[in-house]
Amino acid sequence: GENVEQHPSTLSVQEGDSAVIKCTYSDSASNYFPWYKQELGKRPQLIIDIRSNVGEKKDQRIAVTLNKTAKHFSLHITETQPEDSAVYFCAASSSSGSARQLTFGSGTQLTVLP
Amino acid sequence: EPEVTQTPSHQVTQMGQEVILRCVPISNHLYFYWYRQILGQKVEFLVSFYNNEISEKSEIFDDQFSVERPDGSNFTLKIRSTKLEDSAMYFCASSAGPWTTIYFGEGSWLTVV
């Protein structure tokens, strides 16, 4: 089955700096890669996703890149703000089966220091 | 914005007891899921459910687990005889279609003592 590795497990950046979180996946059939943000005690919320027919996607300060050959994808947050502090999870899934089955990374605790 | 809601937010139960975790998916969604996260570990897929039957399940989802949609709004996860290792955060999720965005609830924290 799919295995997703995520690094780093913790990341501290100064406000205004950029943050990069990286994930690798094992199953070449995976074609959907979402990123979820989870604030303490709250639900995981989708912040951006990318499909395998696209190499990069951007939404304001957030961007995701995908390298299918190397089987890795990354989340980039620019101009970080204290409210970006949260745990970020990457995930991967394929279109096999009858419904999406997400395989998650282990999460990255991002702290943005004011 | 519509949300997936879960109850209870936290439950403590004795080992061997049955537990039912409840979820109300987003109203126009047709696909329902349960995931769990043991403290300090990854979020893991348990089961997906569509058209009143299980569509996918993981190795974790063994005979002690069951899911049900007892009425038009609720989706439940039952753990028949809880074990200490069932202690985890259980997330319900839903999506409109099989390959659309999955929305998560805030989770039910289960502690088995």
Short mmCIF file of C-alpha atoms in Angstrom, two decimals:
data_model
loop_
_atom_site.label_atom_id
_atom_site.label_comp_id
_atom_site.label_asym_id
_atom_site.label_seq_id
_atom_site.Cartn_x
_atom_site.Cartn_y
_atom_site.Cartn_z
CA GLY A 1 0.00 0.00 0.00
CA GLU A 2 0.86 3.66 -0.05
CA ASN A 3 3.35 5.12 2.41
CA VAL A 4 3.80 8.87 2.90
CA GLU A 5 6.79 10.33 4.70
CA GLN A 6 6.74 13.97 5.85
CA HIS A 7 9.58 16.25 6.95
CA PRO A 8 10.34 18.08 9.10
CA SER A 9 8.27 17.09 12.11
CA THR A 10 8.69 20.55 13.61
CA LEU A 11 9.51 23.84 11.93
CA SER A 12 9.98 27.28 13.46
CA VAL A 13 10.26 30.36 11.29
CA GLN A 14 10.27 34.09 11.88
CA GLU A 15 7.19 35.99 10.84
CA GLY A 16 7.55 37.05 7.24
CA ASP A 17 9.89 34.23 6.32
CA SER A 18 8.96 31.28 4.11
CA ALA A 19 8.22 27.76 5.29
CA VAL A 20 8.65 24.59 3.26
CA ILE A 21 7.31 21.17 4.19
CA LYS A 22 8.21 18.13 2.12
CA CYS A 23 6.51 14.79 1.56
CA THR A 24 7.42 11.68 -0.35
CA TYR A 25 5.09 8.91 -1.42
CA SER A 26 5.69 5.35 -2.51
CA ASP A 27 2.79 4.37 -4.79
CA SER A 28 3.24 5.57 -8.35
CA ALA A 29 -0.53 5.18 -8.84
CA SER A 30 -1.22 8.03 -6.41
CA ASN A 31 -2.62 10.98 -8.28
CA TYR A 32 -4.15 13.29 -5.68
CA PHE A 33 -2.18 15.15 -3.02
CA PRO A 34 -4.02 17.36 -0.51
CA TRP A 35 -2.60 19.39 2.35
CA TYR A 36 -4.55 19.84 5.55
CA LYS A 37 -4.00 22.39 8.31
CA GLN A 38 -5.02 21.49 11.84
CA GLU A 39 -5.09 24.08 14.58
CA LEU A 40 -5.06 22.86 18.14
CA GLY A 41 -8.35 21.20 19.02
CA LYS A 42 -9.88 21.87 15.63
CA ARG A 43 -10.68 19.84 12.54
CA PRO A 44 -8.16 19.22 9.76
CA GLN A 45 -8.97 21.73 7.02
CA LEU A 46 -7.98 21.42 3.40
CA ILE A 47 -5.77 24.33 2.41
CA ILE A 48 -4.64 23.26 -1.03
CA ASP A 49 -4.51 20.17 -3.19
CA ILE A 50 -2.85 19.12 -6.42
CA ARG A 51 -3.52 16.43 -8.96
CA SER A 52 -0.84 14.54 -10.82
CA ASN A 53 -1.52 16.23 -14.13
CA VAL A 54 -0.28 19.51 -12.64
CA GLY A 55 3.25 20.32 -11.45
CA GLU A 56 2.48 23.37 -9.36
CA LYS A 57 -0.50 25.14 -7.87
CA LYS A 58 -0.66 28.42 -6.03
CA ASP A 59 -3.28 30.09 -3.86
CA GLN A 60 -2.17 33.45 -2.50
CA ARG A 61 0.65 32.75 -0.02
CA ILE A 62 0.40 28.99 -0.34
CA ALA A 63 1.82 26.87 -3.14
CA VAL A 64 2.29 23.17 -3.71
CA THR A 65 4.74 21.55 -6.09
CA LEU A 66 4.71 17.98 -7.31
CA ASN A 67 7.53 15.95 -8.81
CA LYS A 68 5.99 12.71 -10.06
CA THR A 69 9.29 11.25 -11.18
CA ALA A 70 10.83 11.62 -7.75
CA LYS A 71 7.50 10.96 -6.02
CA HIS A 72 7.65 13.98 -3.81
CA PHE A 73 5.54 17.05 -3.22
CA SER A 74 6.06 20.13 -1.13
CA LEU A 75 4.06 22.86 0.56
CA HIS A 76 5.42 26.38 0.42
CA ILE A 77 4.08 29.15 2.61
CA THR A 78 5.44 32.62 1.93
CA GLU A 79 5.26 35.71 4.15
CA THR A 80 4.32 33.59 7.14
CA GLN A 81 2.07 35.04 9.83
CA PRO A 82 1.48 33.92 13.43
CA GLU A 83 -1.92 32.54 12.41
CA ASP A 84 -0.15 30.09 10.12
CA SER A 85 1.03 28.28 13.25
CA ALA A 86 -0.59 24.82 13.19
CA VAL A 87 0.07 21.21 12.32
CA TYR A 88 0.20 20.58 8.59
CA PHE A 89 -0.51 17.14 7.12
CA CYS A 90 0.20 16.00 3.60
CA ALA A 91 -1.69 13.08 2.11
CA ALA A 92 -1.82 11.01 -1.04
CA SER A 93 -4.38 8.83 -2.72
CA SER A 94 -5.03 7.08 -5.99
CA SER A 95 -8.19 6.71 -8.04
CA SER A 96 -8.27 2.96 -7.61
CA GLY A 97 -11.06 1.46 -5.57
CA SER A 98 -14.53 2.89 -5.21
CA ALA A 99 -13.73 5.93 -3.08
CA ARG A 100 -10.78 8.03 -2.08
CA GLN A 101 -8.59 6.58 0.63
CA LEU A 102 -6.14 9.15 1.96
CA THR A 103 -2.77 8.08 3.30
CA PHE A 104 -1.39 10.78 5.56
CA GLY A 105 2.06 11.92 6.48
CA SER A 106 2.98 12.22 10.14
CA GLY A 107 2.45 15.97 10.30
CA THR A 108 4.61 19.06 10.73
CA GLN A 109 4.18 21.41 13.67
CA LEU A 110 4.80 24.86 12.22
CA THR A 111 5.46 27.69 14.63
CA VAL A 112 5.67 31.24 13.31
CA LEU A 113 7.51 33.44 15.75
CA PRO A 114 6.41 37.08 15.92
CA GLU B 1 -20.21 26.97 5.74
CA PRO B 2 -21.55 23.43 6.20
CA GLU B 3 -19.50 21.30 8.54
CA VAL B 4 -19.17 17.69 9.59
CA THR B 5 -20.18 17.44 13.22
CA GLN B 6 -19.20 14.72 15.67
CA THR B 7 -20.36 13.64 19.11
CA PRO B 8 -19.12 13.12 21.70
CA SER B 9 -16.02 15.27 21.60
CA HIS B 10 -14.47 13.14 24.30
CA GLN B 11 -15.44 9.78 25.76
CA VAL B 12 -13.83 7.67 28.44
CA THR B 13 -14.82 4.02 28.49
CA GLN B 14 -13.83 0.86 30.29
CA MET B 15 -11.99 -1.82 28.38
CA GLY B 16 -14.44 -4.34 26.94
CA GLN B 17 -17.30 -1.86 26.71
CA GLU B 18 -19.06 -0.95 23.50
CA VAL B 19 -18.73 2.56 22.16
CA ILE B 20 -20.70 4.38 19.50
CA LEU B 21 -19.27 7.50 17.93
CA ARG B 22 -21.69 9.66 16.01
CA CYS B 23 -21.29 11.91 13.03
CA VAL B 24 -23.51 14.14 10.97
CA PRO B 25 -21.93 14.50 7.52
CA ILE B 26 -22.45 17.53 5.34
CA SER B 27 -26.02 17.29 4.12
CA ASN B 28 -25.55 16.84 0.36
CA HIS B 29 -22.57 14.52 0.68
CA LEU B 30 -22.85 10.89 -0.32
CA TYR B 31 -19.51 9.43 0.77
CA PHE B 32 -18.63 9.00 4.42
CA TYR B 33 -15.40 8.03 6.12
CA TRP B 34 -13.85 7.27 9.45
CA TYR B 35 -10.19 7.92 10.17
CA ARG B 36 -8.34 7.65 13.44
CA GLN B 37 -5.20 9.13 14.93
CA ILE B 38 -3.46 7.47 17.84
CA LEU B 39 -1.62 10.06 19.91
CA GLY B 40 1.66 10.96 18.27
CA GLN B 41 0.99 8.87 15.16
CA LYS B 42 -0.34 9.41 11.66
CA VAL B 43 -3.96 9.85 10.72
CA GLU B 44 -5.07 6.43 9.44
CA PHE B 45 -7.92 5.46 7.15
CA LEU B 46 -10.47 3.07 8.66
CA VAL B 47 -13.43 2.82 6.31
CA SER B 48 -15.42 4.48 3.56
CA PHE B 49 -19.16 4.13 3.13
CA TYR B 50 -21.47 4.79 0.21
CA ASN B 51 -25.00 3.83 -0.68
CA ASN B 52 -25.51 2.15 2.68
CA GLU B 53 -22.58 -0.16 2.41
CA ILE B 54 -18.85 -0.22 3.06
CA SER B 55 -16.90 0.61 -0.09
CA GLU B 56 -13.35 0.36 1.26
CA LYS B 57 -11.85 -0.64 4.57
CA SER B 58 -8.36 -0.91 5.98
CA GLU B 59 -6.71 -3.72 7.88
CA ILE B 60 -7.42 -1.82 11.09
CA PHE B 61 -11.18 -2.10 10.51
CA ASP B 62 -11.63 -5.62 11.84
CA ASP B 63 -14.69 -7.42 13.17
CA GLN B 64 -14.90 -5.30 16.30
CA PHE B 65 -15.70 -2.25 14.19
CA SER B 66 -18.92 -1.55 12.35
CA VAL B 67 -20.49 1.45 10.67
CA GLU B 68 -24.07 2.34 10.09
CA ARG B 69 -26.23 5.07 8.66
CA PRO B 70 -29.27 4.58 10.89
CA ASP B 71 -31.23 7.47 9.42
CA GLY B 72 -30.89 10.16 6.77
CA SER B 73 -28.45 12.28 8.69
CA ASN B 74 -26.30 10.25 11.10
CA PHE B 75 -23.30 8.06 10.41
CA THR B 76 -21.99 5.99 13.29
CA LEU B 77 -18.89 4.02 14.18
CA LYS B 78 -19.36 1.23 16.69
CA ILE B 79 -16.52 -0.46 18.51
CA ARG B 80 -17.92 -3.61 20.07
CA SER B 81 -15.42 -4.51 22.77
CA THR B 82 -12.93 -1.72 23.26
CA LYS B 83 -9.27 -2.38 23.91
CA LEU B 84 -6.66 -0.08 25.37
CA GLU B 85 -5.10 0.32 21.93
CA ASP B 86 -8.37 1.73 20.57
CA SER B 87 -7.62 4.95 22.45
CA ALA B 88 -7.33 7.55 19.72
CA MET B 89 -8.92 10.54 18.07
CA TYR B 90 -11.57 9.33 15.62
CA PHE B 91 -12.34 11.64 12.72
CA CYS B 92 -15.48 11.40 10.65
CA ALA B 93 -15.34 12.86 7.15
CA SER B 94 -17.56 13.23 4.13
CA SER B 95 -17.35 14.13 0.47
CA ALA B 96 -19.85 14.88 -2.25
CA GLY B 97 -18.40 12.35 -4.65
CA PRO B 98 -15.78 9.58 -4.62
CA TRP B 99 -12.97 11.83 -5.86
CA THR B 100 -13.96 15.21 -4.46
CA THR B 101 -12.63 17.09 -1.45
CA ILE B 102 -12.92 15.30 1.85
CA TYR B 103 -14.13 17.42 4.76
CA PHE B 104 -13.31 16.38 8.29
CA GLY B 105 -15.14 16.74 11.55
CA GLU B 106 -13.41 17.95 14.70
CA GLY B 107 -12.95 14.46 16.02
CA SER B 108 -14.04 12.33 18.95
CA TRP B 109 -11.34 11.61 21.44
CA LEU B 110 -11.77 8.08 22.82
CA THR B 111 -9.90 7.02 25.94
CA VAL B 112 -10.11 3.36 26.94
CA VAL B 113 -9.12 2.64 30.53
#
